[in-house]
């Protein structure tokens, strides 16, 4: 099983700040890494697919990068509505697995 | 508009059984592989099972193999999860999700809550 480890677990940030969340895989997964945003009491929403491809309708301040074992989700110029928990997910091999999540709090 | 609506979640005793359903609409259901994903406060998001477009291929996470069965009825645009021999560790919010084509999910239902408790 491929284990995904996100860092940090929690971050408190101010609006307009740049945020970087990392996701490290326990073995190489190519670019089979995807990012989701989950707001309180909502289902997760797809942000980034295949490491760096923005999903339709996602604001341009969200971007992804990386390959192999190390991946990054970047949020440029954070907005209050970005308060959420962010998860990475790998689709390289079964079982499909998720990171433990990174909770962003907006100050 | 794509919609996935789960149902069937209830409180059940350990060792009991349950069948979850997911009604899909707004897209050609039999064009897509479908999955069940569950979420708990303690373990976060966990993939449970997937089924390909015609039901010919199914896969499960090890913790539910032999206990859960995924199925679909394309004539009814519906996805199912038969859950047997339930344990406390199966307590979770269960989501029906659509596979975009690379085993990632572009649409999620609102979830149905399964609570296993005596």
Short mmCIF file of C-alpha atoms in Angstrom, two decimals:
data_model
loop_
_atom_site.label_atom_id
_atom_site.label_comp_id
_atom_site.label_asym_id
_atom_site.label_seq_id
_atom_site.Cartn_x
_atom_site.Cartn_y
_atom_site.Cartn_z
CA UNK A 1 0.00 0.00 0.00
CA UNK A 2 1.25 3.46 -0.90
CA UNK A 3 1.23 5.79 2.09
CA UNK A 4 0.75 9.50 1.49
CA UNK A 5 2.04 11.89 4.16
CA UNK A 6 0.94 15.51 4.07
CA UNK A 7 2.56 18.42 5.83
CA UNK A 8 1.67 20.41 7.72
CA UNK A 9 -1.35 18.89 9.46
CA UNK A 10 -2.63 22.37 10.32
CA UNK A 11 -1.77 25.88 9.28
CA UNK A 12 -3.19 29.23 10.33
CA UNK A 13 -2.72 31.83 7.61
CA UNK A 14 -3.75 35.37 6.76
CA UNK A 15 -5.61 36.44 3.63
CA UNK A 16 -3.41 37.22 0.60
CA UNK A 17 -0.68 34.96 1.98
CA UNK A 18 0.84 32.24 -0.20
CA UNK A 19 0.33 28.71 1.12
CA UNK A 20 2.22 25.54 0.26
CA UNK A 21 1.04 22.08 1.24
CA UNK A 22 3.22 19.07 0.52
CA UNK A 23 2.35 15.43 -0.05
CA UNK A 24 5.02 12.75 0.03
CA UNK A 25 4.41 9.24 -1.30
CA UNK A 26 6.06 6.16 0.20
CA UNK A 27 7.10 5.06 -3.30
CA UNK A 28 7.20 6.63 -6.73
CA UNK A 29 3.77 7.26 -8.23
CA UNK A 30 4.72 9.22 -11.34
CA UNK A 31 2.17 12.00 -11.67
CA UNK A 32 -0.80 9.98 -10.41
CA UNK A 33 -1.52 12.44 -7.61
CA UNK A 34 -4.67 14.51 -7.16
CA UNK A 35 -5.78 17.21 -4.73
CA UNK A 36 -9.17 17.82 -3.14
CA UNK A 37 -10.65 20.59 -0.99
CA UNK A 38 -13.23 19.81 1.67
CA UNK A 39 -15.07 22.60 3.46
CA UNK A 40 -16.96 21.91 6.72
CA UNK A 41 -20.12 19.85 6.19
CA UNK A 42 -19.43 19.49 2.48
CA UNK A 43 -18.17 16.69 0.27
CA UNK A 44 -14.64 16.93 -1.10
CA UNK A 45 -14.14 18.77 -4.39
CA UNK A 46 -11.48 18.05 -6.99
CA UNK A 47 -8.94 20.86 -7.39
CA UNK A 48 -5.96 19.41 -9.23
CA UNK A 49 -5.61 16.19 -11.22
CA UNK A 50 -2.50 14.37 -12.35
CA UNK A 51 -0.22 16.47 -10.16
CA UNK A 52 -0.56 19.77 -12.00
CA UNK A 53 -3.71 19.95 -14.13
CA UNK A 54 -6.34 22.28 -12.76
CA UNK A 55 -9.85 20.89 -12.77
CA UNK A 56 -12.57 22.81 -14.56
CA UNK A 57 -13.84 25.85 -12.68
CA UNK A 58 -11.08 25.89 -10.06
CA UNK A 59 -9.70 29.40 -9.37
CA UNK A 60 -6.30 30.07 -10.91
CA UNK A 61 -4.73 30.76 -7.51
CA UNK A 62 -4.65 26.96 -6.96
CA UNK A 63 -1.77 25.12 -8.62
CA UNK A 64 -0.01 21.80 -8.25
CA UNK A 65 3.44 20.48 -9.00
CA UNK A 66 5.69 17.51 -8.50
CA UNK A 67 6.30 13.98 -9.67
CA UNK A 68 7.64 10.73 -8.31
CA UNK A 69 7.33 10.96 -4.54
CA UNK A 70 7.10 14.68 -3.76
CA UNK A 71 4.16 16.90 -4.62
CA UNK A 72 3.01 20.39 -3.75
CA UNK A 73 -0.29 22.23 -3.71
CA UNK A 74 0.15 25.99 -3.79
CA UNK A 75 -2.51 28.57 -3.08
CA UNK A 76 -1.49 32.04 -4.19
CA UNK A 77 -3.08 35.06 -2.53
CA UNK A 78 -5.23 33.11 -0.09
CA UNK A 79 -8.86 34.14 0.26
CA UNK A 80 -11.16 33.67 3.25
CA UNK A 81 -13.23 31.13 1.31
CA UNK A 82 -10.16 28.85 1.10
CA UNK A 83 -10.58 27.81 4.74
CA UNK A 84 -10.88 24.05 4.37
CA UNK A 85 -9.11 20.73 4.70
CA UNK A 86 -7.01 19.68 1.73
CA UNK A 87 -6.30 16.07 0.80
CA UNK A 88 -4.00 14.42 -1.69
CA UNK A 89 -4.89 11.08 -3.29
CA UNK A 90 -2.86 8.64 -5.37
CA UNK A 91 -4.17 6.56 -8.25
CA UNK A 92 -0.95 4.78 -9.16
CA UNK A 93 -1.94 1.46 -7.60
CA UNK A 94 -4.63 -0.23 -5.58
CA UNK A 95 -5.60 0.29 -2.90
CA UNK A 96 -6.18 3.93 -3.77
CA UNK A 97 -5.06 6.00 -0.81
CA UNK A 98 -5.42 9.51 0.59
CA UNK A 99 -3.19 11.70 2.68
CA UNK A 100 -4.30 12.47 6.22
CA UNK A 101 -5.36 15.99 5.32
CA UNK A 102 -4.13 19.52 5.96
CA UNK A 103 -6.49 21.92 7.69
CA UNK A 104 -6.16 25.58 6.75
CA UNK A 105 -7.48 28.17 9.15
CA UNK A 106 -7.83 31.76 8.01
CA UNK A 107 -6.83 34.29 10.66
CA UNK B 1 -26.39 18.53 -13.73
CA UNK B 2 -24.55 15.52 -12.33
CA UNK B 3 -26.08 14.24 -9.12
CA UNK B 4 -25.15 11.34 -6.88
CA UNK B 5 -27.57 10.65 -4.04
CA UNK B 6 -26.70 8.03 -1.46
CA UNK B 7 -29.16 6.33 0.84
CA UNK B 8 -29.40 3.42 3.23
CA UNK B 9 -27.20 4.54 6.08
CA UNK B 10 -28.57 3.66 9.51
CA UNK B 11 -27.51 2.50 12.96
CA UNK B 12 -26.78 -1.23 12.92
CA UNK B 13 -25.41 -3.68 15.46
CA UNK B 14 -22.00 -5.31 15.11
CA UNK B 15 -22.30 -8.38 12.90
CA UNK B 16 -25.25 -6.92 11.06
CA UNK B 17 -25.79 -6.18 7.39
CA UNK B 18 -26.71 -3.13 5.38
CA UNK B 19 -27.15 -2.19 1.73
CA UNK B 20 -26.21 1.28 0.56
CA UNK B 21 -27.60 2.69 -2.66
CA UNK B 22 -26.52 5.55 -4.88
CA UNK B 23 -28.85 7.05 -7.46
CA UNK B 24 -27.01 8.72 -10.31
CA UNK B 25 -28.40 11.28 -12.72
CA UNK B 26 -27.27 13.94 -15.15
CA UNK B 27 -24.76 11.76 -17.01
CA UNK B 28 -24.48 8.50 -18.91
CA UNK B 29 -24.01 6.19 -15.94
CA UNK B 30 -22.66 3.18 -17.79
CA UNK B 31 -19.83 5.27 -19.26
CA UNK B 32 -18.16 5.49 -15.86
CA UNK B 33 -16.34 3.42 -13.29
CA UNK B 34 -17.81 4.14 -9.85
CA UNK B 35 -16.36 3.95 -6.35
CA UNK B 36 -17.33 4.02 -2.70
CA UNK B 37 -15.14 6.13 -0.42
CA UNK B 38 -15.70 6.47 3.33
CA UNK B 39 -14.71 9.10 5.85
CA UNK B 40 -14.23 8.97 9.58
CA UNK B 41 -12.92 11.66 11.94
CA UNK B 42 -10.14 9.38 13.04
CA UNK B 43 -8.99 7.78 9.76
CA UNK B 44 -9.89 10.50 7.29
CA UNK B 45 -10.78 9.48 3.75
CA UNK B 46 -10.51 5.81 2.81
CA UNK B 47 -11.17 4.21 -0.55
CA UNK B 48 -13.46 1.20 -0.12
CA UNK B 49 -14.29 -0.31 -3.50
CA UNK B 50 -14.62 0.26 -7.22
CA UNK B 51 -16.63 -1.26 -10.05
CA UNK B 52 -16.03 -0.82 -13.73
CA UNK B 53 -18.67 0.27 -16.20
CA UNK B 54 -20.33 -3.12 -16.70
CA UNK B 55 -19.66 -4.68 -13.31
CA UNK B 56 -17.11 -7.07 -14.75
CA UNK B 57 -14.29 -5.81 -12.55
CA UNK B 58 -14.50 -5.06 -8.86
CA UNK B 59 -11.84 -4.26 -6.30
CA UNK B 60 -11.84 -3.76 -2.54
CA UNK B 61 -9.64 -2.47 0.22
CA UNK B 62 -8.32 -5.40 2.25
CA UNK B 63 -10.27 -4.46 5.38
CA UNK B 64 -13.62 -5.11 3.66
CA UNK B 65 -12.75 -8.00 1.33
CA UNK B 66 -15.10 -10.91 1.84
CA UNK B 67 -17.58 -8.74 3.75
CA UNK B 68 -18.61 -6.01 1.28
CA UNK B 69 -19.91 -6.44 -2.26
CA UNK B 70 -20.13 -3.61 -4.78
CA UNK B 71 -22.61 -3.86 -7.65
CA UNK B 72 -24.44 -1.70 -10.13
CA UNK B 73 -27.61 -1.73 -12.19
CA UNK B 74 -27.05 0.37 -15.28
CA UNK B 75 -30.72 0.09 -16.26
CA UNK B 76 -31.55 1.91 -13.02
CA UNK B 77 -28.51 4.24 -12.98
CA UNK B 78 -27.72 2.90 -9.54
CA UNK B 79 -24.68 1.81 -7.54
CA UNK B 80 -24.86 -0.41 -4.48
CA UNK B 81 -22.71 -1.56 -1.57
CA UNK B 82 -23.80 -4.66 0.31
CA UNK B 83 -22.14 -4.61 3.71
CA UNK B 84 -22.08 -7.78 5.82
CA UNK B 85 -20.45 -8.75 9.10
CA UNK B 86 -20.20 -5.09 10.05
CA UNK B 87 -17.77 -4.02 12.77
CA UNK B 88 -17.41 -0.83 14.76
CA UNK B 89 -14.52 0.12 12.46
CA UNK B 90 -16.98 0.35 9.55
CA UNK B 91 -18.68 3.34 11.16
CA UNK B 92 -18.24 6.17 8.67
CA UNK B 93 -19.83 8.53 6.19
CA UNK B 94 -19.97 6.63 2.89
CA UNK B 95 -19.65 8.56 -0.35
CA UNK B 96 -20.57 7.44 -3.84
CA UNK B 97 -18.06 8.95 -6.26
CA UNK B 98 -17.62 9.12 -10.01
CA UNK B 99 -14.28 8.16 -11.54
CA UNK B 100 -13.20 10.81 -14.01
CA UNK B 101 -11.15 8.25 -15.90
CA UNK B 102 -7.88 8.14 -14.02
CA UNK B 103 -9.14 6.81 -10.69
CA UNK B 104 -9.73 10.27 -9.35
CA UNK B 105 -13.10 11.74 -8.54
CA UNK B 106 -14.86 14.62 -10.22
CA UNK B 107 -18.23 14.22 -8.50
CA UNK B 108 -19.11 13.15 -4.96
CA UNK B 109 -22.46 12.48 -3.36
CA UNK B 110 -23.41 14.07 -0.06
CA UNK B 111 -22.71 10.84 1.81
CA UNK B 112 -24.79 8.47 3.90
CA UNK B 113 -23.88 7.78 7.52
CA UNK B 114 -23.38 4.22 8.72
CA UNK B 115 -23.08 3.75 12.47
CA UNK B 116 -22.20 0.34 13.83
CA UNK B 117 -22.99 0.24 17.51
CA UNK B 118 -24.48 -2.08 20.09
#
